[in-house]
Tab-separated table of C-alpha atoms in Angstrom:
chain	number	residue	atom	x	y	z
A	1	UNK	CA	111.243	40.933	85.975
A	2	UNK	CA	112.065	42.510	82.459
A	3	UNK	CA	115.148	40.137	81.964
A	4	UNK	CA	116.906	39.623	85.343
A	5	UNK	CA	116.905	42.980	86.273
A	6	UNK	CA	113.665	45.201	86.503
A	7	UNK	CA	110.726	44.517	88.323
A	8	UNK	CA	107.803	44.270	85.949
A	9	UNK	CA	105.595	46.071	88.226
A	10	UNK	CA	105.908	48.496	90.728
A	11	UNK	CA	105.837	48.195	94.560
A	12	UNK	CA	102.553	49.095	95.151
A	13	UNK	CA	100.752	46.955	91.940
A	14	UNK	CA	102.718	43.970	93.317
A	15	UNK	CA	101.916	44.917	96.966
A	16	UNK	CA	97.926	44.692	95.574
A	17	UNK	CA	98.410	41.517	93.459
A	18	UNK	CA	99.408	39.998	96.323
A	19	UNK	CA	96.569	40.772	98.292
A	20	UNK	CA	94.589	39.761	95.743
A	21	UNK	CA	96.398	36.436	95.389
A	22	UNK	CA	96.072	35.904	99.387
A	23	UNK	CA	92.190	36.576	99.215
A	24	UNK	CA	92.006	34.173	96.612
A	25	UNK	CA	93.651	31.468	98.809
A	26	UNK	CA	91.562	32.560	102.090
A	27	UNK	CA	88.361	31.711	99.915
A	28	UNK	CA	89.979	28.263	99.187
A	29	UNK	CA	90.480	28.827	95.324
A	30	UNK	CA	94.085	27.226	94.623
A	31	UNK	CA	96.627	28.393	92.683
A	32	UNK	CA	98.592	26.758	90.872
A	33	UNK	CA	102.068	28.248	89.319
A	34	UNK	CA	100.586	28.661	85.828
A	35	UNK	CA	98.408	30.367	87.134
A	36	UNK	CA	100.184	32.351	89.049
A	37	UNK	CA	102.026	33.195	85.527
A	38	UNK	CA	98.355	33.423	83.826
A	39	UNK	CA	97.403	36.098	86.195
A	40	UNK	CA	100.575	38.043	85.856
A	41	UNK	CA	100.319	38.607	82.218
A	42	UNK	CA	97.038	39.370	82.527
A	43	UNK	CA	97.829	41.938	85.085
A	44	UNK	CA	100.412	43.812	82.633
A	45	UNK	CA	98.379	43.177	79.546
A	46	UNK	CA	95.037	44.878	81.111
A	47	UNK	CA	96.810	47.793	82.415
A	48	UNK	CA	99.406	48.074	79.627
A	49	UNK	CA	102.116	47.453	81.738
A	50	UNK	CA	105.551	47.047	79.488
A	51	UNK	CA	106.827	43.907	80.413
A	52	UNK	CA	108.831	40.906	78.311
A	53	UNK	CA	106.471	37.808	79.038
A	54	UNK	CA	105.848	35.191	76.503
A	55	UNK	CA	102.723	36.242	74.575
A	56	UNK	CA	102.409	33.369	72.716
A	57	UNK	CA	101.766	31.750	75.841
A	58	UNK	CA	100.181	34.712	77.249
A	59	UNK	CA	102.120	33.857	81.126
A	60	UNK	CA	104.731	35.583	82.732
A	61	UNK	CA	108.476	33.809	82.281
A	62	UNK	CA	109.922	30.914	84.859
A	63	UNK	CA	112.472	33.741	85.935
A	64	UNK	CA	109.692	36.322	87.046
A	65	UNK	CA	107.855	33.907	88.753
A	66	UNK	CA	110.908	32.865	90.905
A	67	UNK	CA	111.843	36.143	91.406
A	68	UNK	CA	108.290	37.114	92.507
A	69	UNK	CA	108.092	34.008	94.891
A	70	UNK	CA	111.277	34.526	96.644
A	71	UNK	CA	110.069	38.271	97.208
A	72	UNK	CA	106.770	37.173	98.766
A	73	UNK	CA	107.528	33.516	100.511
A	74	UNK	CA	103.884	33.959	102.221
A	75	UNK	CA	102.431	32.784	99.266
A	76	UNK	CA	101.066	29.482	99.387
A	77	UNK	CA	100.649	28.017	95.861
A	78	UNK	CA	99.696	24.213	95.436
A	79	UNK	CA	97.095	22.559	92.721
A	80	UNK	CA	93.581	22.192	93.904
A	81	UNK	CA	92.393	19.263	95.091
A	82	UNK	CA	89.098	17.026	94.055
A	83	UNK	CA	86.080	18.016	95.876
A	84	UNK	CA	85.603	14.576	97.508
A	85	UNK	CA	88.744	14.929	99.163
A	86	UNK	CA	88.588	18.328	100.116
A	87	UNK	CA	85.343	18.205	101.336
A	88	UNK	CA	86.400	14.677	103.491
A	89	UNK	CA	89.567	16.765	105.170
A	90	UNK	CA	87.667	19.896	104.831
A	91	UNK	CA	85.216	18.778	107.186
A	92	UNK	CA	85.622	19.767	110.687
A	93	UNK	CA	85.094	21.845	113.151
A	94	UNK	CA	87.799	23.847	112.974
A	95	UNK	CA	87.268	24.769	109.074
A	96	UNK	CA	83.418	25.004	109.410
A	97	UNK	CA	84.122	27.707	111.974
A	98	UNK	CA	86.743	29.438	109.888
A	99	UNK	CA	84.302	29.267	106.685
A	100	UNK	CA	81.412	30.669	108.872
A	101	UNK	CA	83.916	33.676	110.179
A	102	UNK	CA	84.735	34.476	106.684
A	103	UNK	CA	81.335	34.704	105.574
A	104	UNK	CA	80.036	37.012	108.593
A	105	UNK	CA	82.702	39.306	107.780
A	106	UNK	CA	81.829	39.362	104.077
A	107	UNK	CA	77.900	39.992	105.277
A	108	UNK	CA	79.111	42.844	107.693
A	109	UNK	CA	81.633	44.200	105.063
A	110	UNK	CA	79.366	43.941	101.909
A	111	UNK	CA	75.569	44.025	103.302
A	112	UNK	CA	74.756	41.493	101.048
A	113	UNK	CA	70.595	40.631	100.617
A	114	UNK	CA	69.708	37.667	100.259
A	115	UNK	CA	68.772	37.335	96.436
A	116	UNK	CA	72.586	37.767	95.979
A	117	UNK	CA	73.842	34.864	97.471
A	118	UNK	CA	74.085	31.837	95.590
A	119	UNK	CA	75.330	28.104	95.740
A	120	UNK	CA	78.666	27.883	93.802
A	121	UNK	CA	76.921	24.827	92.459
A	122	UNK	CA	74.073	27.508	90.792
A	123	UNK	CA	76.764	30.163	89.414
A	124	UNK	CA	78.728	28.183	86.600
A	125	UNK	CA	82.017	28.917	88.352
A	126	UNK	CA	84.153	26.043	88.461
A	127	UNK	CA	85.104	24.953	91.825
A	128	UNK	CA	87.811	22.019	90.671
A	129	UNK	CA	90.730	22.656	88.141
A	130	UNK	CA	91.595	20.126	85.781
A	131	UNK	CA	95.896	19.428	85.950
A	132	UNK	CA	97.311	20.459	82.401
């Protein structure tokens, strides 16, 4: 919100932030508040949005981020855990399924070939955050 009282962005950018927040969690990436905050000023910044967050900082303010999680409680926001653990409670059947689901749709929806499919291992993307 621009102080208490105007949305920073409008219905339908929030509405697609969202989504994009939600797909993020379905692939198992976890977000974590400051990022949450990260991603919001980057949002406004890269489509020169007017807005009042902390530059400095570069993260939307404590009050927009309450504000924006009481208007979507769906979201699920935790820190990330270690890959040994998640991959200990990850394992079963019930999440292998779920994984192979997701991927099948992604093969129907995006007709992927196969040289453009990689191990997360091969792509430099980090898979565990560090805590600040």
């Amino acid at each position: 919100m621009l102080g208490r009282y105007k949305t920073v962005f409008s219905e339908a950018q929030e509405k697609e932030f969202v989504q994009h927040l939600i797909h993020l969690e379905e692939r198992l990436f976890g977000i974590t508040l400051s990022d949450l905050r990260t991603l919001a000023f980057e949002l406004a910044e890269k489509n020169n949005i007017p807005h009042v967050f902390n530059t400095e900082k570069r993260m939307a303010g404590k009050d927009w981020l309450y504000g924006f999680l009481k208007r979507h409680p769906r979201l699920v926001l935790r820190y990330p855990e270690k890959t040994s653990i998640a991959r200990a409670k990850g394992f079963n059947s019930v999440a292998i399924n779920a994984f192979f689901d997701l991927l099948d749709s992604l093969y129907s929806k995006y007709k992927f070939s196969p040289n453009d499919i990689y191990n997360a291992d091969e792509t430099g993307i980090l898979t565990v955050a560090n805590k600040p």
